[in-house]
PDB file of C-alpha atoms and ligand atoms in Angstrom:
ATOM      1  CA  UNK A   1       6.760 -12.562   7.257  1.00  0.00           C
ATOM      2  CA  UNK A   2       3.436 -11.143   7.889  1.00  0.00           C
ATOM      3  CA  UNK A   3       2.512  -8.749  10.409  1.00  0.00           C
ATOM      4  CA  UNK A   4      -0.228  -9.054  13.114  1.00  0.00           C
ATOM      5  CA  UNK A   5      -1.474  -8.111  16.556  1.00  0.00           C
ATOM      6  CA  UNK A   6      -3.035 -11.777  16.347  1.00  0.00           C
ATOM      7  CA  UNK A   7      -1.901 -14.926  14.955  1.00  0.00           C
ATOM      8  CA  UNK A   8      -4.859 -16.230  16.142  1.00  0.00           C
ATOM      9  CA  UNK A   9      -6.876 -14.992  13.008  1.00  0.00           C
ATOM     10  CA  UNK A  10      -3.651 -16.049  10.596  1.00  0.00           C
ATOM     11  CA  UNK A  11      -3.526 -19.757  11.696  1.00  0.00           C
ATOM     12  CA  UNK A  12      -5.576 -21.224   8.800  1.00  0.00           C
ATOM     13  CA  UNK A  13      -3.392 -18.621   6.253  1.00  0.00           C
ATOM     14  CA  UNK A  14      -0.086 -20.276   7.993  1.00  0.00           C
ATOM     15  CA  UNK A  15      -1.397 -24.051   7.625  1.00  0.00           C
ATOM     16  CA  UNK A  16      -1.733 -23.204   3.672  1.00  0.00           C
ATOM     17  CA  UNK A  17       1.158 -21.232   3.212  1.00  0.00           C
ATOM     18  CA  UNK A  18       3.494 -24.405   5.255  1.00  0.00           C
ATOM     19  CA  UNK A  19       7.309 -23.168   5.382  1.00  0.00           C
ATOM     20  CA  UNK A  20       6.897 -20.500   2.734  1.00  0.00           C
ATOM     21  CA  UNK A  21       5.614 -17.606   5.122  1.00  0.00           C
ATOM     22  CA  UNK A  22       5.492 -16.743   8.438  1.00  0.00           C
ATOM     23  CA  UNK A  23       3.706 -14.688  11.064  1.00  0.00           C
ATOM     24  CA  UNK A  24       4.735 -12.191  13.402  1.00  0.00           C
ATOM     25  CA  UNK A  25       4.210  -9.309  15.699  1.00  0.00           C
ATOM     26  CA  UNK A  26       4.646  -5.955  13.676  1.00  0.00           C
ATOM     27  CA  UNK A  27       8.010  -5.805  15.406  1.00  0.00           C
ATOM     28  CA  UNK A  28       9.219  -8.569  14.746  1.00  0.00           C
ATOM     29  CA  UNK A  29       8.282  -8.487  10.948  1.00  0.00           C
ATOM     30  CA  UNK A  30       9.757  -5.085  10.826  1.00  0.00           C
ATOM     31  CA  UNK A  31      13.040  -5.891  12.477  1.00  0.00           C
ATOM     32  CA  UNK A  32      13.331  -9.108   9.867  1.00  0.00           C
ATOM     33  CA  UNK A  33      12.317  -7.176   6.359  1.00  0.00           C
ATOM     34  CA  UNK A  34      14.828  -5.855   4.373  1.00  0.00           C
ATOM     35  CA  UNK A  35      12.076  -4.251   2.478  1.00  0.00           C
ATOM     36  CA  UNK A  36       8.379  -3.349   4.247  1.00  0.00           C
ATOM     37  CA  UNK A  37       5.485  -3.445   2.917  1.00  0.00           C
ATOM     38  CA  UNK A  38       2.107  -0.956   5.013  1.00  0.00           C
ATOM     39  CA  UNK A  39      -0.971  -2.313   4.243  1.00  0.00           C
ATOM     40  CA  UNK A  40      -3.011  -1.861   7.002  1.00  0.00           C
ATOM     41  CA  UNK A  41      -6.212   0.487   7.671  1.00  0.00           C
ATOM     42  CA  UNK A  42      -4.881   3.916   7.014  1.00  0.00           C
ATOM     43  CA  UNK A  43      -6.480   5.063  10.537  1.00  0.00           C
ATOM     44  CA  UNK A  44      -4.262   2.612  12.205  1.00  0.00           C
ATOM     45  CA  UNK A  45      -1.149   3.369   9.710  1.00  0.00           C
ATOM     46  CA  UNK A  46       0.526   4.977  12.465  1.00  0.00           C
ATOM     47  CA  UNK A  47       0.061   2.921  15.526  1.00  0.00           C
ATOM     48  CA  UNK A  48       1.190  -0.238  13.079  1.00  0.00           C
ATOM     49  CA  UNK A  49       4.616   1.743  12.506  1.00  0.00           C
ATOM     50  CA  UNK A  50       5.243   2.561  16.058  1.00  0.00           C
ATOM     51  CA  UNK A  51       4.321  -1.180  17.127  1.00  0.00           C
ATOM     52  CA  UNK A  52       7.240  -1.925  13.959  1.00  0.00           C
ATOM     53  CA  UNK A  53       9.312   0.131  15.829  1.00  0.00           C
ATOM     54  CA  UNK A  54      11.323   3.452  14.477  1.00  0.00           C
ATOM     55  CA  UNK A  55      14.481   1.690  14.683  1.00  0.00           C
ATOM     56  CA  UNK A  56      12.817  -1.388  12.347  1.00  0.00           C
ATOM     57  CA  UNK A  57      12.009   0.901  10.038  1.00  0.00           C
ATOM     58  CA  UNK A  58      15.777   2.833   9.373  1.00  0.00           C
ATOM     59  CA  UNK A  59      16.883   2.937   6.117  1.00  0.00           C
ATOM     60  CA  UNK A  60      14.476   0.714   4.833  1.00  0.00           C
ATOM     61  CA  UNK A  61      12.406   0.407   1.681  1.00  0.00           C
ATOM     62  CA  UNK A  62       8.724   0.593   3.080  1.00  0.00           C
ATOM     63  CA  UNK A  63       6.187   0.577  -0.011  1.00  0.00           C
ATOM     64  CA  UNK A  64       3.348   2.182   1.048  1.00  0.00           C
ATOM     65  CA  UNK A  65       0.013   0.173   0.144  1.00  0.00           C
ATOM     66  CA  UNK A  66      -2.334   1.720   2.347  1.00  0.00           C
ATOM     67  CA  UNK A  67      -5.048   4.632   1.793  1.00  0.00           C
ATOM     68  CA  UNK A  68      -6.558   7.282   4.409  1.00  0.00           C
ATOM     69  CA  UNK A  69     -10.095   6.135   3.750  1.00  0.00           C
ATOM     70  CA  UNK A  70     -11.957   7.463   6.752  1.00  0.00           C
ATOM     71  CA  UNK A  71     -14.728   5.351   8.933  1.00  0.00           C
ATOM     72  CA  UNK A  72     -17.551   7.532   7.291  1.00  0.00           C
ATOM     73  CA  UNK A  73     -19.572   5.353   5.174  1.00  0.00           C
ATOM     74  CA  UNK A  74     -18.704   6.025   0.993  1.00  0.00           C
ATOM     75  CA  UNK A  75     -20.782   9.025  -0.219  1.00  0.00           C
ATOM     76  CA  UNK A  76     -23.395   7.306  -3.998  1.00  0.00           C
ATOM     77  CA  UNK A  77     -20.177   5.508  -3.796  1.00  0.00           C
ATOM     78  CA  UNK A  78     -17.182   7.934  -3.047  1.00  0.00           C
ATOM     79  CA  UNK A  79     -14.832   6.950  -0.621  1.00  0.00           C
ATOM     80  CA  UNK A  80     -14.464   9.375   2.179  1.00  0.00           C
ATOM     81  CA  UNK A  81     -10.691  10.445   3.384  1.00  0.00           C
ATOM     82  CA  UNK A  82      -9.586  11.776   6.497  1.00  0.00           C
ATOM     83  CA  UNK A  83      -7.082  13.840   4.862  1.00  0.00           C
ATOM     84  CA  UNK A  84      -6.963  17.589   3.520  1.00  0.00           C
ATOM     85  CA  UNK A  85      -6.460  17.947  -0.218  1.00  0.00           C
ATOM     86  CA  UNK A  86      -3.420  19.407   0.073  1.00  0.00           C
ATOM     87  CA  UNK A  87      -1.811  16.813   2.098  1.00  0.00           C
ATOM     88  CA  UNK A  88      -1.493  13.109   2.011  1.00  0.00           C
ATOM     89  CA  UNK A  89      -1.448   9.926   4.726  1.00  0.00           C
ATOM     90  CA  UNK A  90       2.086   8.981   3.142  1.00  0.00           C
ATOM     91  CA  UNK A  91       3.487  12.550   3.074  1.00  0.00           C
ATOM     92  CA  UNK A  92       2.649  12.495   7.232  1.00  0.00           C
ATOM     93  CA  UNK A  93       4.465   8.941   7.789  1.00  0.00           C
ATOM     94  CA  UNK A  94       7.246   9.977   6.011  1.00  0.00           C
ATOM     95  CA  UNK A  95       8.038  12.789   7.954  1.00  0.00           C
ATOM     96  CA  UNK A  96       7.454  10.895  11.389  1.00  0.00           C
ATOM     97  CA  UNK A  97       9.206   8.040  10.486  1.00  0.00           C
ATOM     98  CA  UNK A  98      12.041  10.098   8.199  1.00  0.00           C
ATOM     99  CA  UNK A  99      14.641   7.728   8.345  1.00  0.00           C
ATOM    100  CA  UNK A 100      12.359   5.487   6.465  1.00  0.00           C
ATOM    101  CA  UNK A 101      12.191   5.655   2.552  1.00  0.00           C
ATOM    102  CA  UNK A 102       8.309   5.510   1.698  1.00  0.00           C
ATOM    103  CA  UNK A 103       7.394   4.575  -1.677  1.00  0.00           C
ATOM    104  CA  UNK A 104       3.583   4.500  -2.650  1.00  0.00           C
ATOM    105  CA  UNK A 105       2.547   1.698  -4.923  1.00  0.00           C
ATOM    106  CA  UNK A 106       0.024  -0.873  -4.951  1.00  0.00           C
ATOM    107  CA  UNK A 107      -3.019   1.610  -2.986  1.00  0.00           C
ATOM    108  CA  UNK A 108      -5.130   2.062  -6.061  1.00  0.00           C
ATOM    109  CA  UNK A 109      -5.375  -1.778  -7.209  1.00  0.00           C
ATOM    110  CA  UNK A 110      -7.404  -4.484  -5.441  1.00  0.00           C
ATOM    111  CA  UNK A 111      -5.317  -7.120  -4.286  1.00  0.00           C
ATOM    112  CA  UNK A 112      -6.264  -9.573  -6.846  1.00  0.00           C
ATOM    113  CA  UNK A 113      -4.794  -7.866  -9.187  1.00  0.00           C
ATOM    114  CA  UNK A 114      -1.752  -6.707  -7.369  1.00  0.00           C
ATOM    115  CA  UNK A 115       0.673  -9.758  -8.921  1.00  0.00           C
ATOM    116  CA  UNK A 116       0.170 -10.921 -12.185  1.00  0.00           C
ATOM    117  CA  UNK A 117      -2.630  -8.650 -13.392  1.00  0.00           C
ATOM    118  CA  UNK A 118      -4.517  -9.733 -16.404  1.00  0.00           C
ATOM    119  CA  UNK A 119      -5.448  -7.641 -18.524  1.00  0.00           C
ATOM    120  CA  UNK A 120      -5.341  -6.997 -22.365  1.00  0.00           C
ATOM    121  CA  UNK A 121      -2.266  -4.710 -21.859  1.00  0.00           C
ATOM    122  CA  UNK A 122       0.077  -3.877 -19.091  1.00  0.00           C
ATOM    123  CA  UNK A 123      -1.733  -1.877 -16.652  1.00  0.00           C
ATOM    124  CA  UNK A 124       0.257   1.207 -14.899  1.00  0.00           C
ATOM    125  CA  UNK A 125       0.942   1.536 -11.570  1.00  0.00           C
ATOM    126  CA  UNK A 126       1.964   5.008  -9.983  1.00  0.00           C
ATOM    127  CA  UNK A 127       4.579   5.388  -7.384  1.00  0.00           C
ATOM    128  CA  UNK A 128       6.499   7.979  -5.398  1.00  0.00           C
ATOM    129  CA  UNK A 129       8.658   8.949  -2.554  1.00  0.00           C
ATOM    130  CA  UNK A 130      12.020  10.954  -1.899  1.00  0.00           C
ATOM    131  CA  UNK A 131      14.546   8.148  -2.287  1.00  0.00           C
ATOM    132  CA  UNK A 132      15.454   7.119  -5.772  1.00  0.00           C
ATOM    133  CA  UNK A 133      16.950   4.305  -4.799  1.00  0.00           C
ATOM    134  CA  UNK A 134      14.099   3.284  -2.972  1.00  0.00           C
ATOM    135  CA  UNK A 135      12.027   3.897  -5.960  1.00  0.00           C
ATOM    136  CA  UNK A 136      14.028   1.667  -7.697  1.00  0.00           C
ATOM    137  CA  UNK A 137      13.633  -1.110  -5.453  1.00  0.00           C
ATOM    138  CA  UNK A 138       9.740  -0.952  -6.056  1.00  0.00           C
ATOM    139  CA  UNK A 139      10.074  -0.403 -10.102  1.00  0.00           C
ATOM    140  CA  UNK A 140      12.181  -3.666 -10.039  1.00  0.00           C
ATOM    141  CA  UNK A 141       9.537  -5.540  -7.603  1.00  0.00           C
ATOM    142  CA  UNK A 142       6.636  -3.720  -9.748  1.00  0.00           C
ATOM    143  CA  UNK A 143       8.051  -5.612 -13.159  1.00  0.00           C
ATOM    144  CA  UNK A 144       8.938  -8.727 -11.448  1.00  0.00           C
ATOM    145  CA  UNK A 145       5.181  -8.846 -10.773  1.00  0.00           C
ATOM    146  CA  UNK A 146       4.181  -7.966 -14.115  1.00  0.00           C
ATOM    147  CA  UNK A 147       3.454  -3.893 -13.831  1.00  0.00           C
ATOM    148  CA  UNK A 148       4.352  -1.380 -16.110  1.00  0.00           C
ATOM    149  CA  UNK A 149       5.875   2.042 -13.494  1.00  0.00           C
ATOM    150  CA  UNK A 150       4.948   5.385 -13.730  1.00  0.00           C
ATOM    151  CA  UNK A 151       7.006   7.722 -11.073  1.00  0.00           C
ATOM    152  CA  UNK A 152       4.985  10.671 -10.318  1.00  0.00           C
ATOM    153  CA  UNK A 153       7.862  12.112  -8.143  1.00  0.00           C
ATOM    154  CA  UNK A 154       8.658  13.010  -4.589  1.00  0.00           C
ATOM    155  CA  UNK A 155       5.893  12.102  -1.482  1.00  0.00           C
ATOM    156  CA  UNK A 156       4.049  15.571  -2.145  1.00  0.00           C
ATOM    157  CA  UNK A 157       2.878  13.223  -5.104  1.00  0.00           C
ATOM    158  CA  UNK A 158       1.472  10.909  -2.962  1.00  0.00           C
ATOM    159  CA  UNK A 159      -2.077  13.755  -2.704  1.00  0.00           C
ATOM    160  CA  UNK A 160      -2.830  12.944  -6.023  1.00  0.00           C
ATOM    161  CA  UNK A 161      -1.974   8.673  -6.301  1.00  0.00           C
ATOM    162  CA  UNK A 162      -3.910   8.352  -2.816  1.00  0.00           C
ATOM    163  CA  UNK A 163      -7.077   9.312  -4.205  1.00  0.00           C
ATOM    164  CA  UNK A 164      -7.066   6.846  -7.460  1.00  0.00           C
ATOM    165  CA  UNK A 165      -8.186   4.723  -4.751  1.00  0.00           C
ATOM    166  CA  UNK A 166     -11.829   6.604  -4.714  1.00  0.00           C
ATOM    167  CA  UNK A 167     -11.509   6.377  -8.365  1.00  0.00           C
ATOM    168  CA  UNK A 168     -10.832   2.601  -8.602  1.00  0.00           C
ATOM    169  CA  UNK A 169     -13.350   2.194  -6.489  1.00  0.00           C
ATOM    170  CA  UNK A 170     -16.143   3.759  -7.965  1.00  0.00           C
ATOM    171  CA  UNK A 171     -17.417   1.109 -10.432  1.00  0.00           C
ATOM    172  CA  UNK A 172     -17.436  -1.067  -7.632  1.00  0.00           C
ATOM    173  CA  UNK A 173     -19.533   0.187  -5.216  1.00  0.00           C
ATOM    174  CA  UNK A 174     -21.980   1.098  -8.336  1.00  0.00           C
ATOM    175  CA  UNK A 175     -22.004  -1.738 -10.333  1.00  0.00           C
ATOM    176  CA  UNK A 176     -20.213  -4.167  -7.887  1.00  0.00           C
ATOM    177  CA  UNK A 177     -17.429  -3.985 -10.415  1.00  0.00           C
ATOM    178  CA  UNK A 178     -13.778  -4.824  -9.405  1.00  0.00           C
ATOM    179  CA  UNK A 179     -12.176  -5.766 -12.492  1.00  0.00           C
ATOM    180  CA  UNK A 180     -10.141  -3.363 -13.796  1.00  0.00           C
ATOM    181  CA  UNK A 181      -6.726  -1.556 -13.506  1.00  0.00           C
ATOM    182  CA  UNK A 182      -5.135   2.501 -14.402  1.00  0.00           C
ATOM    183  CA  UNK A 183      -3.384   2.396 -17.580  1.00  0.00           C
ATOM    184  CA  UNK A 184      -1.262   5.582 -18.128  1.00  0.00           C
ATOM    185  CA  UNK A 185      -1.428   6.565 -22.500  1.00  0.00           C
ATOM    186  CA  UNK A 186       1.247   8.262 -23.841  1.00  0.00           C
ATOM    187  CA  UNK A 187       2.504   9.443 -27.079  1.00  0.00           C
TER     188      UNK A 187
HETATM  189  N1  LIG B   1      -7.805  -4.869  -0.008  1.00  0.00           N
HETATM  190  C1  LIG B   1      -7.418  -4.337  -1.163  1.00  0.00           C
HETATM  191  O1  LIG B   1      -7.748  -4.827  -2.265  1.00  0.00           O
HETATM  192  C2  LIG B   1      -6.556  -3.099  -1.156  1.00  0.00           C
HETATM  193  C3  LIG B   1      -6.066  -2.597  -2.371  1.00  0.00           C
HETATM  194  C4  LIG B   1      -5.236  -1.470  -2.371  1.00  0.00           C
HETATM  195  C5  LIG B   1      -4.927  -0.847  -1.179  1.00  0.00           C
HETATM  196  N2  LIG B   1      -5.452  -1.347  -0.016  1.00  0.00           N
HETATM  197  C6  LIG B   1      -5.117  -0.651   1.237  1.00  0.00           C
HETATM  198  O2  LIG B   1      -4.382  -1.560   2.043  1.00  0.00           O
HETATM  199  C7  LIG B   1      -4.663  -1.324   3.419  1.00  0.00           C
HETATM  200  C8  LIG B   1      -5.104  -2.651   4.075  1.00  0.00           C
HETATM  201  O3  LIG B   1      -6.348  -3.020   3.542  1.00  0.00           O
HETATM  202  P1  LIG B   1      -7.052  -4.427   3.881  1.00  0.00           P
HETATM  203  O4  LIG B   1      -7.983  -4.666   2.779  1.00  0.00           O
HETATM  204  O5  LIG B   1      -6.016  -5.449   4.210  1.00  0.00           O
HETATM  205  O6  LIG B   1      -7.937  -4.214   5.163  1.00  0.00           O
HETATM  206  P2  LIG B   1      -7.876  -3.264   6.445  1.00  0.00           P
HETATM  207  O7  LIG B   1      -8.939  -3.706   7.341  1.00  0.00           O
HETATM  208  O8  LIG B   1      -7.921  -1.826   5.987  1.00  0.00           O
HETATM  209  O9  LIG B   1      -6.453  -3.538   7.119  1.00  0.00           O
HETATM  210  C9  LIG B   1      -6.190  -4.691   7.880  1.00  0.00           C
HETATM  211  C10 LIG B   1      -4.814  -4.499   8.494  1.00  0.00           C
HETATM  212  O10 LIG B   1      -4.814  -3.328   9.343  1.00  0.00           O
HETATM  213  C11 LIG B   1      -4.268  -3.686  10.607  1.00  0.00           C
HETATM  214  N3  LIG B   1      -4.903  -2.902  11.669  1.00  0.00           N
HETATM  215  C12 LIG B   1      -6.229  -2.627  11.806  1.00  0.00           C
HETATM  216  N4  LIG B   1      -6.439  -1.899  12.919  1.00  0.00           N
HETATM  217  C13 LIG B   1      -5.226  -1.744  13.511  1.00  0.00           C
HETATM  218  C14 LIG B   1      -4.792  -1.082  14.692  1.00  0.00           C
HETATM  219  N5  LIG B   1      -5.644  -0.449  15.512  1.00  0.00           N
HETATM  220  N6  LIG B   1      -3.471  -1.096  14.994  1.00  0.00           N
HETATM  221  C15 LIG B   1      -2.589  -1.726  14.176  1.00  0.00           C
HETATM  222  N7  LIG B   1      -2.941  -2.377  13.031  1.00  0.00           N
HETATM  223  C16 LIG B   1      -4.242  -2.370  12.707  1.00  0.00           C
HETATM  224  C17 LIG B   1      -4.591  -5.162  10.741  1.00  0.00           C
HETATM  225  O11 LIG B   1      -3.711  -5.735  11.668  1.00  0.00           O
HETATM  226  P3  LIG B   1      -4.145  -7.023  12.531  1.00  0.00           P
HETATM  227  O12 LIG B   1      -3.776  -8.206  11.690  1.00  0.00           O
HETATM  228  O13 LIG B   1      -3.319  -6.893  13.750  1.00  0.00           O
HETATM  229  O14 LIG B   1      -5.626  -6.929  12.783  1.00  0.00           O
HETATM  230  C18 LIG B   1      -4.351  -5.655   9.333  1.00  0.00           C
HETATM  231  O15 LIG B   1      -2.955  -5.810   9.095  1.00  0.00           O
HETATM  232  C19 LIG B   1      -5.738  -0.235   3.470  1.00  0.00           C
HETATM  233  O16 LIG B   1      -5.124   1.005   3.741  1.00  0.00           O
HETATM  234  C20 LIG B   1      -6.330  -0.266   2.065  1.00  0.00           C
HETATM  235  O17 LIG B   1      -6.839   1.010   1.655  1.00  0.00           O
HETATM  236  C21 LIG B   1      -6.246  -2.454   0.021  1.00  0.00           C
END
């Protein structure tokens, strides 16, 4: 079920997607998702979890997609944040929302290449969060979609996987290149 403040704008997603998918308000995909998945703009990251509705959110998995890119235009091509360096947008939600298990993954990819990415190896993606077991959750989802898991630890880690997201976009707002992926080496 996806989440919206208008099904309006969803209608011709709905007619493709037939009886595989459906629509709803952020409550009432919150209250039906055994696992969550943010991905909205980071400036509205916290008004989308109150619409989901702290009790929606309780115990669940929520994998965190989203990034704290502020509305300032990007700087020769750097994304501005509205967070401090020594904090991080998931780091804030989790301890709002605590009974919530955040898990960041899938913020410093573009979305084509969030299932199935092809490329000529397995690229890496970087998660964390408090919750083992929620981190588990993701690692299983990340494989199933063809992602090779790096765990960079608890939500504190979350200040340095956030800002990938300037890196990843880089090439693209300089060369209008979007077609590439992290890959974590190691011996
Ligand atoms: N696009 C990518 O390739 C990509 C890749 C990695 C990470 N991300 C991250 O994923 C997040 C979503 O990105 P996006 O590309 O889908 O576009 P976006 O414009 O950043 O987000 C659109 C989403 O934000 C919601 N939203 C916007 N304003 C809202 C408000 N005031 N209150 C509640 N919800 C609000 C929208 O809900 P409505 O449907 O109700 O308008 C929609 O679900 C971002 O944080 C982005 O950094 C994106």
């Amino acid at each position: 079920m996806l989440g919206t403040r208008s099904h309006d704008k969803l209608r011709e997603w709905k007619t493709n997607v037939g009886h595989n998918a459906n629509i709803g308000t952020f409550n009432e995909t919150a209250a039906y998702g055994e696992v969550l998945i943010l991905a909205v703009k980071g400036t509205a990251a916290d008004k989308a979890l109150q619409l989901a509705g702290m009790d929606n959110l309780e115990e669940k998995v929520v994998i965190d997609a989203t990034n704290p890119i502020a509305d300032a235009p990007p700087v020769n091509g750097v994304l501005q944040f509205f967070t401090a360096q020594n904090n991080s947008l998931m780091e804030m939600l989790q301890e709002k929302y605590s009974k919530a298990h955040f898990v960041k993954a899938f913020s410093c990819v573009g979305s084509a290449y969030m299932v199935n990415p092809v490329f000529d190896s397995k690229p890496t993606m970087f998660i964390c969060g408090n919750s083992d077991d929620a981190k588990d959750v993701v690692t299983e989802i990340l494989g199933l979609f063809g992602w090779e898991v790096a765990d960079m630890g608890e939500a504190e880690s979350a200040r340095a996987i956030e800002p990938l997201c300037m890196l990843w976009c880089l090439p693209g707002f300089r060369e209008n290149s979007w077609t590439h992926a992290f890959k974590l080496l190691k011996l």
